[in-house]
Amino acid sequence: DIVMTQGVLPNPVPSGESASITCRSSKSLVYKDGKTYLNWFLQRPGQSPQLLTYWMSTRASGVSDRFSGSGSGTYFTLKISRVRAEDAGVYYCQQVREYPLTFGSGTKLEIK
Amino acid sequence: QVQLKESGPDLVQPSQTLSLTCTVSGFSLTSYGVSWVRQPPGKGLEWIAAISSGGSTYYNSVLKSRLSISRDTSKSQVFLKMNSLQTEDTAMYFCAGNWDYWGQGVMVTVSS
């Protein structure tokens, strides 16, 4: 199975600052079509996860442009610009390159 | 409007079988795949199983021997069965469609 490893944030992050969440995969997530099969989700307390980005850097419908995904085949970053209180929660990366699908362990973002 | 709704028992006896149903509306099961994801209290997300738009099935490596996923396209329902339940299977169980859309989840407690 592909192992997804997420970094830790130095919480809390002051409102208005930027935050970068990292994720590493044990195998390249680049498929033969050239796309990188990496999703980012945000789960706010008491809610279902929300898809933020797919194919590593494509924002899901309705997601603020303050969220941007980037990376290589095995190292990924989700940058959140000008963080706001509503951005608080746990962020998960997920590889959908191959089955079985796997999630990272989550990175908690707290806002000050 | 796309909606997914999980249903099933909130309490299951140890060693028994869990049966969950995900009822979808707003899209066809022959157009998008559906996955089941679970989350133990206070812990991270775990992908369990998926059924593709074409009907192919995929399972979590560790849980594979205990799982069965199927669907009824005429009723827009996806089913998950997990046998030999133990207390560590206590979790919120979500279904997700194409990763954009998630149900609210159903909390399942395994206890005698």
mmCIF file with all atom_site columns, C-alpha atoms in Angstrom:
data_model
loop_
_atom_site.group_PDB
_atom_site.id
_atom_site.type_symbol
_atom_site.label_atom_id
_atom_site.label_alt_id
_atom_site.label_comp_id
_atom_site.label_asym_id
_atom_site.label_entity_id
_atom_site.label_seq_id
_atom_site.pdbx_PDB_ins_code
_atom_site.Cartn_x
_atom_site.Cartn_y
_atom_site.Cartn_z
_atom_site.occupancy
_atom_site.B_iso_or_equiv
_atom_site.pdbx_formal_charge
_atom_site.auth_seq_id
_atom_site.auth_comp_id
_atom_site.auth_asym_id
_atom_site.auth_atom_id
_atom_site.pdbx_PDB_model_num
ATOM 1   C CA . ASP A 1 1   ? 0.000   0.000   0.000   1.00 0.00 ? 1   ASP A CA 1
ATOM 2   C CA . ILE A 1 2   ? 1.104   3.594   -0.590  1.00 0.00 ? 2   ILE A CA 1
ATOM 3   C CA . VAL A 1 3   ? 1.895   5.279   2.726   1.00 0.00 ? 3   VAL A CA 1
ATOM 4   C CA . MET A 1 4   ? 0.979   8.942   3.098   1.00 0.00 ? 4   MET A CA 1
ATOM 5   C CA . THR A 1 5   ? 2.886   10.954  5.716   1.00 0.00 ? 5   THR A CA 1
ATOM 6   C CA . GLN A 1 6   ? 1.742   14.411  6.768   1.00 0.00 ? 6   GLN A CA 1
ATOM 7   C CA . GLY A 1 7   ? 3.660   17.132  8.581   1.00 0.00 ? 7   GLY A CA 1
ATOM 8   C CA . VAL A 1 8   ? 2.734   19.056  11.699  1.00 0.00 ? 8   VAL A CA 1
ATOM 9   C CA . LEU A 1 9   ? 1.832   22.748  11.826  1.00 0.00 ? 9   LEU A CA 1
ATOM 10  C CA . PRO A 1 10  ? 3.225   25.130  14.463  1.00 0.00 ? 10  PRO A CA 1
ATOM 11  C CA . ASN A 1 11  ? -0.169  26.011  15.875  1.00 0.00 ? 11  ASN A CA 1
ATOM 12  C CA . PRO A 1 12  ? -1.879  28.362  16.323  1.00 0.00 ? 12  PRO A CA 1
ATOM 13  C CA . VAL A 1 13  ? -1.448  30.342  13.122  1.00 0.00 ? 13  VAL A CA 1
ATOM 14  C CA . PRO A 1 14  ? -2.299  34.048  13.380  1.00 0.00 ? 14  PRO A CA 1
ATOM 15  C CA . SER A 1 15  ? -5.278  35.124  11.341  1.00 0.00 ? 15  SER A CA 1
ATOM 16  C CA . GLY A 1 16  ? -4.163  36.723  8.072   1.00 0.00 ? 16  GLY A CA 1
ATOM 17  C CA . GLU A 1 17  ? -0.896  34.770  7.912   1.00 0.00 ? 17  GLU A CA 1
ATOM 18  C CA . SER A 1 18  ? -0.142  31.882  5.532   1.00 0.00 ? 18  SER A CA 1
ATOM 19  C CA . ALA A 1 19  ? 0.064   28.207  6.438   1.00 0.00 ? 19  ALA A CA 1
ATOM 20  C CA . SER A 1 20  ? 1.652   25.372  4.479   1.00 0.00 ? 20  SER A CA 1
ATOM 21  C CA . ILE A 1 21  ? 0.726   21.740  5.081   1.00 0.00 ? 21  ILE A CA 1
ATOM 22  C CA . THR A 1 22  ? 3.008   19.039  3.772   1.00 0.00 ? 22  THR A CA 1
ATOM 23  C CA . CYS A 1 23  ? 2.356   15.481  2.652   1.00 0.00 ? 23  CYS A CA 1
ATOM 24  C CA . ARG A 1 24  ? 4.707   12.818  1.365   1.00 0.00 ? 24  ARG A CA 1
ATOM 25  C CA . SER A 1 25  ? 3.875   9.590   -0.458  1.00 0.00 ? 25  SER A CA 1
ATOM 26  C CA . SER A 1 26  ? 5.919   6.377   -0.434  1.00 0.00 ? 26  SER A CA 1
ATOM 27  C CA . LYS A 1 27  ? 5.475   6.045   -4.215  1.00 0.00 ? 27  LYS A CA 1
ATOM 28  C CA . SER A 1 28  ? 5.047   8.485   -7.065  1.00 0.00 ? 28  SER A CA 1
ATOM 29  C CA . LEU A 1 29  ? 1.445   9.536   -7.564  1.00 0.00 ? 29  LEU A CA 1
ATOM 30  C CA . VAL A 1 30  ? 1.999   10.509  -11.205 1.00 0.00 ? 30  VAL A CA 1
ATOM 31  C CA . TYR A 1 31  ? -0.020  8.332   -13.537 1.00 0.00 ? 31  TYR A CA 1
ATOM 32  C CA . LYS A 1 32  ? 0.774   7.602   -17.194 1.00 0.00 ? 32  LYS A CA 1
ATOM 33  C CA . ASP A 1 33  ? -1.643  10.359  -18.234 1.00 0.00 ? 33  ASP A CA 1
ATOM 34  C CA . GLY A 1 34  ? 0.694   12.878  -16.591 1.00 0.00 ? 34  GLY A CA 1
ATOM 35  C CA . LYS A 1 35  ? -1.730  13.777  -13.814 1.00 0.00 ? 35  LYS A CA 1
ATOM 36  C CA . THR A 1 36  ? -0.783  13.535  -10.142 1.00 0.00 ? 36  THR A CA 1
ATOM 37  C CA . TYR A 1 37  ? -3.498  11.714  -8.220  1.00 0.00 ? 37  TYR A CA 1
ATOM 38  C CA . LEU A 1 38  ? -3.461  13.512  -4.903  1.00 0.00 ? 38  LEU A CA 1
ATOM 39  C CA . ASN A 1 39  ? -6.496  14.974  -3.122  1.00 0.00 ? 39  ASN A CA 1
ATOM 40  C CA . TRP A 1 40  ? -6.638  17.425  -0.215  1.00 0.00 ? 40  TRP A CA 1
ATOM 41  C CA . PHE A 1 41  ? -9.570  17.570  2.184   1.00 0.00 ? 41  PHE A CA 1
ATOM 42  C CA . LEU A 1 42  ? -10.572 19.793  5.088   1.00 0.00 ? 42  LEU A CA 1
ATOM 43  C CA . GLN A 1 43  ? -12.636 18.362  7.912   1.00 0.00 ? 43  GLN A CA 1
ATOM 44  C CA . ARG A 1 44  ? -14.081 20.975  10.226  1.00 0.00 ? 44  ARG A CA 1
ATOM 45  C CA . PRO A 1 45  ? -15.146 19.853  13.703  1.00 0.00 ? 45  PRO A CA 1
ATOM 46  C CA . GLY A 1 46  ? -18.334 17.815  13.590  1.00 0.00 ? 46  GLY A CA 1
ATOM 47  C CA . GLN A 1 47  ? -18.525 17.886  9.787   1.00 0.00 ? 47  GLN A CA 1
ATOM 48  C CA . SER A 1 48  ? -17.885 15.557  6.882   1.00 0.00 ? 48  SER A CA 1
ATOM 49  C CA . PRO A 1 49  ? -14.659 16.074  4.953   1.00 0.00 ? 49  PRO A CA 1
ATOM 50  C CA . GLN A 1 50  ? -14.722 18.631  2.149   1.00 0.00 ? 50  GLN A CA 1
ATOM 51  C CA . LEU A 1 51  ? -12.709 18.195  -1.052  1.00 0.00 ? 51  LEU A CA 1
ATOM 52  C CA . LEU A 1 52  ? -10.363 21.157  -1.557  1.00 0.00 ? 52  LEU A CA 1
ATOM 53  C CA . THR A 1 53  ? -8.134  20.113  -4.447  1.00 0.00 ? 53  THR A CA 1
ATOM 54  C CA . TYR A 1 54  ? -7.710  17.129  -6.775  1.00 0.00 ? 54  TYR A CA 1
ATOM 55  C CA . TRP A 1 55  ? -5.027  16.167  -9.330  1.00 0.00 ? 55  TRP A CA 1
ATOM 56  C CA . MET A 1 56  ? -2.697  17.833  -6.802  1.00 0.00 ? 56  MET A CA 1
ATOM 57  C CA . SER A 1 57  ? -3.451  21.414  -7.779  1.00 0.00 ? 57  SER A CA 1
ATOM 58  C CA . THR A 1 58  ? -6.961  21.736  -9.251  1.00 0.00 ? 58  THR A CA 1
ATOM 59  C CA . ARG A 1 59  ? -9.349  23.442  -6.863  1.00 0.00 ? 59  ARG A CA 1
ATOM 60  C CA . ALA A 1 60  ? -12.722 21.807  -6.350  1.00 0.00 ? 60  ALA A CA 1
ATOM 61  C CA . SER A 1 61  ? -15.858 23.717  -7.226  1.00 0.00 ? 61  SER A CA 1
ATOM 62  C CA . GLY A 1 62  ? -16.528 26.625  -4.891  1.00 0.00 ? 62  GLY A CA 1
ATOM 63  C CA . VAL A 1 63  ? -13.183 26.424  -3.087  1.00 0.00 ? 63  VAL A CA 1
ATOM 64  C CA . SER A 1 64  ? -11.478 29.750  -2.338  1.00 0.00 ? 64  SER A CA 1
ATOM 65  C CA . ASP A 1 65  ? -8.387  30.669  -4.357  1.00 0.00 ? 65  ASP A CA 1
ATOM 66  C CA . ARG A 1 66  ? -6.634  31.133  -1.004  1.00 0.00 ? 66  ARG A CA 1
ATOM 67  C CA . PHE A 1 67  ? -6.088  27.357  -1.182  1.00 0.00 ? 67  PHE A CA 1
ATOM 68  C CA . SER A 1 68  ? -3.386  26.176  -3.559  1.00 0.00 ? 68  SER A CA 1
ATOM 69  C CA . GLY A 1 69  ? -1.884  22.747  -4.023  1.00 0.00 ? 69  GLY A CA 1
ATOM 70  C CA . SER A 1 70  ? 1.550   22.043  -5.443  1.00 0.00 ? 70  SER A CA 1
ATOM 71  C CA . GLY A 1 71  ? 4.292   19.456  -5.398  1.00 0.00 ? 71  GLY A CA 1
ATOM 72  C CA . SER A 1 72  ? 6.237   16.801  -7.209  1.00 0.00 ? 72  SER A CA 1
ATOM 73  C CA . GLY A 1 73  ? 5.473   13.095  -7.619  1.00 0.00 ? 73  GLY A CA 1
ATOM 74  C CA . THR A 1 74  ? 6.023   12.250  -3.970  1.00 0.00 ? 74  THR A CA 1
ATOM 75  C CA . TYR A 1 75  ? 6.115   15.530  -2.024  1.00 0.00 ? 75  TYR A CA 1
ATOM 76  C CA . PHE A 1 76  ? 3.124   17.820  -1.802  1.00 0.00 ? 76  PHE A CA 1
ATOM 77  C CA . THR A 1 77  ? 2.135   21.099  -0.200  1.00 0.00 ? 77  THR A CA 1
ATOM 78  C CA . LEU A 1 78  ? -1.211  22.718  0.454   1.00 0.00 ? 78  LEU A CA 1
ATOM 79  C CA . LYS A 1 79  ? -0.780  26.447  1.004   1.00 0.00 ? 79  LYS A CA 1
ATOM 80  C CA . ILE A 1 80  ? -3.483  28.469  2.674   1.00 0.00 ? 80  ILE A CA 1
ATOM 81  C CA . SER A 1 81  ? -3.076  32.212  2.196   1.00 0.00 ? 81  SER A CA 1
ATOM 82  C CA . ARG A 1 82  ? -4.471  34.790  4.621   1.00 0.00 ? 82  ARG A CA 1
ATOM 83  C CA . VAL A 1 83  ? -5.895  32.186  6.994   1.00 0.00 ? 83  VAL A CA 1
ATOM 84  C CA . ARG A 1 84  ? -9.295  32.832  8.490   1.00 0.00 ? 84  ARG A CA 1
ATOM 85  C CA . ALA A 1 85  ? -11.176 31.361  11.422  1.00 0.00 ? 85  ALA A CA 1
ATOM 86  C CA . GLU A 1 86  ? -13.260 29.218  9.047   1.00 0.00 ? 86  GLU A CA 1
ATOM 87  C CA . ASP A 1 87  ? -10.089 27.448  7.852   1.00 0.00 ? 87  ASP A CA 1
ATOM 88  C CA . ALA A 1 88  ? -9.632  25.749  11.231  1.00 0.00 ? 88  ALA A CA 1
ATOM 89  C CA . GLY A 1 89  ? -9.894  21.982  11.241  1.00 0.00 ? 89  GLY A CA 1
ATOM 90  C CA . VAL A 1 90  ? -7.961  18.905  10.198  1.00 0.00 ? 90  VAL A CA 1
ATOM 91  C CA . TYR A 1 91  ? -6.472  18.661  6.711   1.00 0.00 ? 91  TYR A CA 1
ATOM 92  C CA . TYR A 1 92  ? -5.985  15.279  5.040   1.00 0.00 ? 92  TYR A CA 1
ATOM 93  C CA . CYS A 1 93  ? -4.087  14.312  1.926   1.00 0.00 ? 93  CYS A CA 1
ATOM 94  C CA . GLN A 1 94  ? -5.216  11.220  0.034   1.00 0.00 ? 94  GLN A CA 1
ATOM 95  C CA . GLN A 1 95  ? -3.660  9.284   -2.800  1.00 0.00 ? 95  GLN A CA 1
ATOM 96  C CA . VAL A 1 96  ? -6.028  8.046   -5.497  1.00 0.00 ? 96  VAL A CA 1
ATOM 97  C CA . ARG A 1 97  ? -3.248  6.848   -7.788  1.00 0.00 ? 97  ARG A CA 1
ATOM 98  C CA . GLU A 1 98  ? -3.953  3.195   -7.092  1.00 0.00 ? 98  GLU A CA 1
ATOM 99  C CA . TYR A 1 99  ? -6.034  0.889   -4.936  1.00 0.00 ? 99  TYR A CA 1
ATOM 100 C CA . PRO A 1 100 ? -6.110  0.463   -2.032  1.00 0.00 ? 100 PRO A CA 1
ATOM 101 C CA . LEU A 1 101 ? -6.567  4.195   -1.553  1.00 0.00 ? 101 LEU A CA 1
ATOM 102 C CA . THR A 1 102 ? -4.900  5.714   1.486   1.00 0.00 ? 102 THR A CA 1
ATOM 103 C CA . PHE A 1 103 ? -5.145  8.885   3.573   1.00 0.00 ? 103 PHE A CA 1
ATOM 104 C CA . GLY A 1 104 ? -2.510  10.724  5.536   1.00 0.00 ? 104 GLY A CA 1
ATOM 105 C CA . SER A 1 105 ? -2.953  10.903  9.295   1.00 0.00 ? 105 SER A CA 1
ATOM 106 C CA . GLY A 1 106 ? -4.157  14.500  9.189   1.00 0.00 ? 106 GLY A CA 1
ATOM 107 C CA . THR A 1 107 ? -2.724  17.917  10.090  1.00 0.00 ? 107 THR A CA 1
ATOM 108 C CA . LYS A 1 108 ? -4.558  20.124  12.538  1.00 0.00 ? 108 LYS A CA 1
ATOM 109 C CA . LEU A 1 109 ? -4.790  23.851  11.853  1.00 0.00 ? 109 LEU A CA 1
ATOM 110 C CA . GLU A 1 110 ? -5.697  26.192  14.685  1.00 0.00 ? 110 GLU A CA 1
ATOM 111 C CA . ILE A 1 111 ? -6.220  29.908  14.125  1.00 0.00 ? 111 ILE A CA 1
ATOM 112 C CA . LYS A 1 112 ? -5.229  32.627  16.588  1.00 0.00 ? 112 LYS A CA 1
ATOM 113 C CA . GLN B 2 1   ? -28.682 18.552  -6.116  1.00 0.00 ? 1   GLN B CA 1
ATOM 114 C CA . VAL B 2 2   ? -26.319 15.736  -5.188  1.00 0.00 ? 2   VAL B CA 1
ATOM 115 C CA . GLN B 2 3   ? -26.966 14.028  -1.866  1.00 0.00 ? 3   GLN B CA 1
ATOM 116 C CA . LEU B 2 4   ? -25.681 10.896  -0.166  1.00 0.00 ? 4   LEU B CA 1
ATOM 117 C CA . LYS B 2 5   ? -27.229 9.454   2.960   1.00 0.00 ? 5   LYS B CA 1
ATOM 118 C CA . GLU B 2 6   ? -25.910 6.597   5.053   1.00 0.00 ? 6   GLU B CA 1
ATOM 119 C CA . SER B 2 7   ? -28.198 4.326   7.018   1.00 0.00 ? 7   SER B CA 1
ATOM 120 C CA . GLY B 2 8   ? -27.649 1.386   9.301   1.00 0.00 ? 8   GLY B CA 1
ATOM 121 C CA . PRO B 2 9   ? -27.638 0.284   12.930  1.00 0.00 ? 9   PRO B CA 1
ATOM 122 C CA . ASP B 2 10  ? -26.070 2.501   15.582  1.00 0.00 ? 10  ASP B CA 1
ATOM 123 C CA . LEU B 2 11  ? -25.216 -0.452  17.824  1.00 0.00 ? 11  LEU B CA 1
ATOM 124 C CA . VAL B 2 12  ? -23.815 -3.831  16.810  1.00 0.00 ? 12  VAL B CA 1
ATOM 125 C CA . GLN B 2 13  ? -22.812 -6.753  18.984  1.00 0.00 ? 13  GLN B CA 1
ATOM 126 C CA . PRO B 2 14  ? -19.205 -7.990  18.822  1.00 0.00 ? 14  PRO B CA 1
ATOM 127 C CA . SER B 2 15  ? -18.668 -10.762 16.261  1.00 0.00 ? 15  SER B CA 1
ATOM 128 C CA . GLN B 2 16  ? -21.821 -9.744  14.384  1.00 0.00 ? 16  GLN B CA 1
ATOM 129 C CA . THR B 2 17  ? -22.103 -8.393  10.828  1.00 0.00 ? 17  THR B CA 1
ATOM 130 C CA . LEU B 2 18  ? -22.581 -4.718  10.019  1.00 0.00 ? 18  LEU B CA 1
ATOM 131 C CA . SER B 2 19  ? -24.788 -3.788  7.072   1.00 0.00 ? 19  SER B CA 1
ATOM 132 C CA . LEU B 2 20  ? -24.770 -0.206  5.821   1.00 0.00 ? 20  LEU B CA 1
ATOM 133 C CA . THR B 2 21  ? -26.614 1.451   2.950   1.00 0.00 ? 21  THR B CA 1
ATOM 134 C CA . CYS B 2 22  ? -25.679 4.602   1.072   1.00 0.00 ? 22  CYS B CA 1
ATOM 135 C CA . THR B 2 23  ? -28.575 6.108   -0.846  1.00 0.00 ? 23  THR B CA 1
ATOM 136 C CA . VAL B 2 24  ? -27.595 8.635   -3.477  1.00 0.00 ? 24  VAL B CA 1
ATOM 137 C CA . SER B 2 25  ? -29.551 11.224  -5.402  1.00 0.00 ? 25  SER B CA 1
ATOM 138 C CA . GLY B 2 26  ? -28.567 13.741  -8.048  1.00 0.00 ? 26  GLY B CA 1
ATOM 139 C CA . PHE B 2 27  ? -26.221 11.423  -9.917  1.00 0.00 ? 27  PHE B CA 1
ATOM 140 C CA . SER B 2 28  ? -26.177 7.931   -11.358 1.00 0.00 ? 28  SER B CA 1
ATOM 141 C CA . LEU B 2 29  ? -24.077 5.143   -9.852  1.00 0.00 ? 29  LEU B CA 1
ATOM 142 C CA . THR B 2 30  ? -23.101 4.243   -13.413 1.00 0.00 ? 30  THR B CA 1
ATOM 143 C CA . SER B 2 31  ? -21.488 7.676   -13.789 1.00 0.00 ? 31  SER B CA 1
ATOM 144 C CA . TYR B 2 32  ? -19.518 8.010   -10.535 1.00 0.00 ? 32  TYR B CA 1
ATOM 145 C CA . GLY B 2 33  ? -17.876 5.650   -8.131  1.00 0.00 ? 33  GLY B CA 1
ATOM 146 C CA . VAL B 2 34  ? -18.737 5.515   -4.442  1.00 0.00 ? 34  VAL B CA 1
ATOM 147 C CA . SER B 2 35  ? -16.403 4.838   -1.545  1.00 0.00 ? 35  SER B CA 1
ATOM 148 C CA . TRP B 2 36  ? -16.877 4.055   2.121   1.00 0.00 ? 36  TRP B CA 1
ATOM 149 C CA . VAL B 2 37  ? -14.620 5.817   4.620   1.00 0.00 ? 37  VAL B CA 1
ATOM 150 C CA . ARG B 2 38  ? -14.619 5.441   8.396   1.00 0.00 ? 38  ARG B CA 1
ATOM 151 C CA . GLN B 2 39  ? -13.342 7.534   11.294  1.00 0.00 ? 39  GLN B CA 1
ATOM 152 C CA . PRO B 2 40  ? -12.963 6.182   14.845  1.00 0.00 ? 40  PRO B CA 1
ATOM 153 C CA . PRO B 2 41  ? -13.755 8.745   17.540  1.00 0.00 ? 41  PRO B CA 1
ATOM 154 C CA . GLY B 2 42  ? -10.977 11.342  17.725  1.00 0.00 ? 42  GLY B CA 1
ATOM 155 C CA . LYS B 2 43  ? -8.939  9.684   14.987  1.00 0.00 ? 43  LYS B CA 1
ATOM 156 C CA . GLY B 2 44  ? -8.241  10.083  11.284  1.00 0.00 ? 44  GLY B CA 1
ATOM 157 C CA . LEU B 2 45  ? -9.928  8.941   8.090   1.00 0.00 ? 45  LEU B CA 1
ATOM 158 C CA . GLU B 2 46  ? -9.596  5.384   6.837   1.00 0.00 ? 46  GLU B CA 1
ATOM 159 C CA . TRP B 2 47  ? -10.666 4.321   3.344   1.00 0.00 ? 47  TRP B CA 1
ATOM 160 C CA . ILE B 2 48  ? -12.559 1.040   3.495   1.00 0.00 ? 48  ILE B CA 1
ATOM 161 C CA . ALA B 2 49  ? -13.929 0.076   0.088   1.00 0.00 ? 49  ALA B CA 1
ATOM 162 C CA . ALA B 2 50  ? -15.065 1.398   -3.266  1.00 0.00 ? 50  ALA B CA 1
ATOM 163 C CA . ILE B 2 51  ? -17.288 0.413   -6.163  1.00 0.00 ? 51  ILE B CA 1
ATOM 164 C CA . SER B 2 52  ? -16.528 2.046   -9.495  1.00 0.00 ? 52  SER B CA 1
ATOM 165 C CA . SER B 2 53  ? -18.998 3.392   -12.019 1.00 0.00 ? 53  SER B CA 1
ATOM 166 C CA . GLY B 2 54  ? -18.471 0.176   -13.955 1.00 0.00 ? 54  GLY B CA 1
ATOM 167 C CA . GLY B 2 55  ? -19.169 -1.996  -10.932 1.00 0.00 ? 55  GLY B CA 1
ATOM 168 C CA . SER B 2 56  ? -15.591 -3.029  -10.107 1.00 0.00 ? 56  SER B CA 1
ATOM 169 C CA . THR B 2 57  ? -14.902 -3.417  -6.388  1.00 0.00 ? 57  THR B CA 1
ATOM 170 C CA . TYR B 2 58  ? -11.828 -2.519  -4.310  1.00 0.00 ? 58  TYR B CA 1
ATOM 171 C CA . TYR B 2 59  ? -11.019 -3.105  -0.656  1.00 0.00 ? 59  TYR B CA 1
ATOM 172 C CA . ASN B 2 60  ? -8.767  -1.959  2.155   1.00 0.00 ? 60  ASN B CA 1
ATOM 173 C CA . SER B 2 61  ? -5.876  -4.427  2.412   1.00 0.00 ? 61  SER B CA 1
ATOM 174 C CA . VAL B 2 62  ? -6.229  -5.125  6.122   1.00 0.00 ? 62  VAL B CA 1
ATOM 175 C CA . LEU B 2 63  ? -10.032 -5.362  6.179   1.00 0.00 ? 63  LEU B CA 1
ATOM 176 C CA . LYS B 2 64  ? -10.445 -7.117  2.843   1.00 0.00 ? 64  LYS B CA 1
ATOM 177 C CA . SER B 2 65  ? -11.372 -10.559 4.200   1.00 0.00 ? 65  SER B CA 1
ATOM 178 C CA . ARG B 2 66  ? -14.235 -9.057  6.222   1.00 0.00 ? 66  ARG B CA 1
ATOM 179 C CA . LEU B 2 67  ? -15.760 -6.742  3.615   1.00 0.00 ? 67  LEU B CA 1
ATOM 180 C CA . SER B 2 68  ? -18.244 -6.850  0.794   1.00 0.00 ? 68  SER B CA 1
ATOM 181 C CA . ILE B 2 69  ? -19.414 -3.861  -1.264  1.00 0.00 ? 69  ILE B CA 1
ATOM 182 C CA . SER B 2 70  ? -22.237 -4.018  -3.806  1.00 0.00 ? 70  SER B CA 1
ATOM 183 C CA . ARG B 2 71  ? -24.855 -1.807  -5.370  1.00 0.00 ? 71  ARG B CA 1
ATOM 184 C CA . ASP B 2 72  ? -28.368 -1.653  -6.775  1.00 0.00 ? 72  ASP B CA 1
ATOM 185 C CA . THR B 2 73  ? -28.271 0.906   -9.572  1.00 0.00 ? 73  THR B CA 1
ATOM 186 C CA . SER B 2 74  ? -32.061 0.888   -9.986  1.00 0.00 ? 74  SER B CA 1
ATOM 187 C CA . LYS B 2 75  ? -32.435 2.020   -6.377  1.00 0.00 ? 75  LYS B CA 1
ATOM 188 C CA . SER B 2 76  ? -29.329 4.260   -6.385  1.00 0.00 ? 76  SER B CA 1
ATOM 189 C CA . GLN B 2 77  ? -27.983 2.428   -3.387  1.00 0.00 ? 77  GLN B CA 1
ATOM 190 C CA . VAL B 2 78  ? -24.565 1.142   -2.407  1.00 0.00 ? 78  VAL B CA 1
ATOM 191 C CA . PHE B 2 79  ? -24.211 -1.497  0.291   1.00 0.00 ? 79  PHE B CA 1
ATOM 192 C CA . LEU B 2 80  ? -21.359 -2.304  2.650   1.00 0.00 ? 80  LEU B CA 1
ATOM 193 C CA . LYS B 2 81  ? -21.154 -5.445  4.736   1.00 0.00 ? 81  LYS B CA 1
ATOM 194 C CA . MET B 2 82  ? -18.446 -6.020  7.322   1.00 0.00 ? 82  MET B CA 1
ATOM 195 C CA . ASN B 2 83  ? -18.365 -9.211  9.361   1.00 0.00 ? 83  ASN B CA 1
ATOM 196 C CA . SER B 2 84  ? -16.730 -10.258 12.627  1.00 0.00 ? 84  SER B CA 1
ATOM 197 C CA . LEU B 2 85  ? -17.067 -6.826  14.167  1.00 0.00 ? 85  LEU B CA 1
ATOM 198 C CA . GLN B 2 86  ? -14.867 -5.867  17.116  1.00 0.00 ? 86  GLN B CA 1
ATOM 199 C CA . THR B 2 87  ? -14.832 -2.840  19.415  1.00 0.00 ? 87  THR B CA 1
ATOM 200 C CA . GLU B 2 88  ? -12.113 -1.245  17.284  1.00 0.00 ? 88  GLU B CA 1
ATOM 201 C CA . ASP B 2 89  ? -14.626 -1.065  14.426  1.00 0.00 ? 89  ASP B CA 1
ATOM 202 C CA . THR B 2 90  ? -16.539 1.564   16.386  1.00 0.00 ? 90  THR B CA 1
ATOM 203 C CA . ALA B 2 91  ? -16.489 4.599   14.112  1.00 0.00 ? 91  ALA B CA 1
ATOM 204 C CA . MET B 2 92  ? -18.374 7.112   12.025  1.00 0.00 ? 92  MET B CA 1
ATOM 205 C CA . TYR B 2 93  ? -18.946 5.550   8.615   1.00 0.00 ? 93  TYR B CA 1
ATOM 206 C CA . PHE B 2 94  ? -19.197 7.877   5.611   1.00 0.00 ? 94  PHE B CA 1
ATOM 207 C CA . CYS B 2 95  ? -20.002 7.241   1.978   1.00 0.00 ? 95  CYS B CA 1
ATOM 208 C CA . ALA B 2 96  ? -18.533 9.560   -0.637  1.00 0.00 ? 96  ALA B CA 1
ATOM 209 C CA . GLY B 2 97  ? -19.307 10.032  -4.318  1.00 0.00 ? 97  GLY B CA 1
ATOM 210 C CA . ASN B 2 98  ? -16.468 10.983  -6.644  1.00 0.00 ? 98  ASN B CA 1
ATOM 211 C CA . TRP B 2 99  ? -14.854 12.570  -3.544  1.00 0.00 ? 99  TRP B CA 1
ATOM 212 C CA . ASP B 2 100 ? -16.811 15.795  -4.143  1.00 0.00 ? 100 ASP B CA 1
ATOM 213 C CA . TYR B 2 101 ? -19.857 14.678  -2.261  1.00 0.00 ? 101 TYR B CA 1
ATOM 214 C CA . TRP B 2 102 ? -20.103 13.118  1.183   1.00 0.00 ? 102 TRP B CA 1
ATOM 215 C CA . GLY B 2 103 ? -22.916 11.921  3.372   1.00 0.00 ? 103 GLY B CA 1
ATOM 216 C CA . GLN B 2 104 ? -23.244 13.105  6.961   1.00 0.00 ? 104 GLN B CA 1
ATOM 217 C CA . GLY B 2 105 ? -22.109 9.736   8.240   1.00 0.00 ? 105 GLY B CA 1
ATOM 218 C CA . VAL B 2 106 ? -23.585 7.139   10.540  1.00 0.00 ? 106 VAL B CA 1
ATOM 219 C CA . MET B 2 107 ? -22.046 6.446   13.940  1.00 0.00 ? 107 MET B CA 1
ATOM 220 C CA . VAL B 2 108 ? -21.692 2.722   14.604  1.00 0.00 ? 108 VAL B CA 1
ATOM 221 C CA . THR B 2 109 ? -20.808 1.459   18.071  1.00 0.00 ? 109 THR B CA 1
ATOM 222 C CA . VAL B 2 110 ? -19.660 -2.119  18.587  1.00 0.00 ? 110 VAL B CA 1
ATOM 223 C CA . SER B 2 111 ? -20.518 -3.186  22.105  1.00 0.00 ? 111 SER B CA 1
ATOM 224 C CA . SER B 2 112 ? -22.249 -5.932  24.012  1.00 0.00 ? 112 SER B CA 1
#
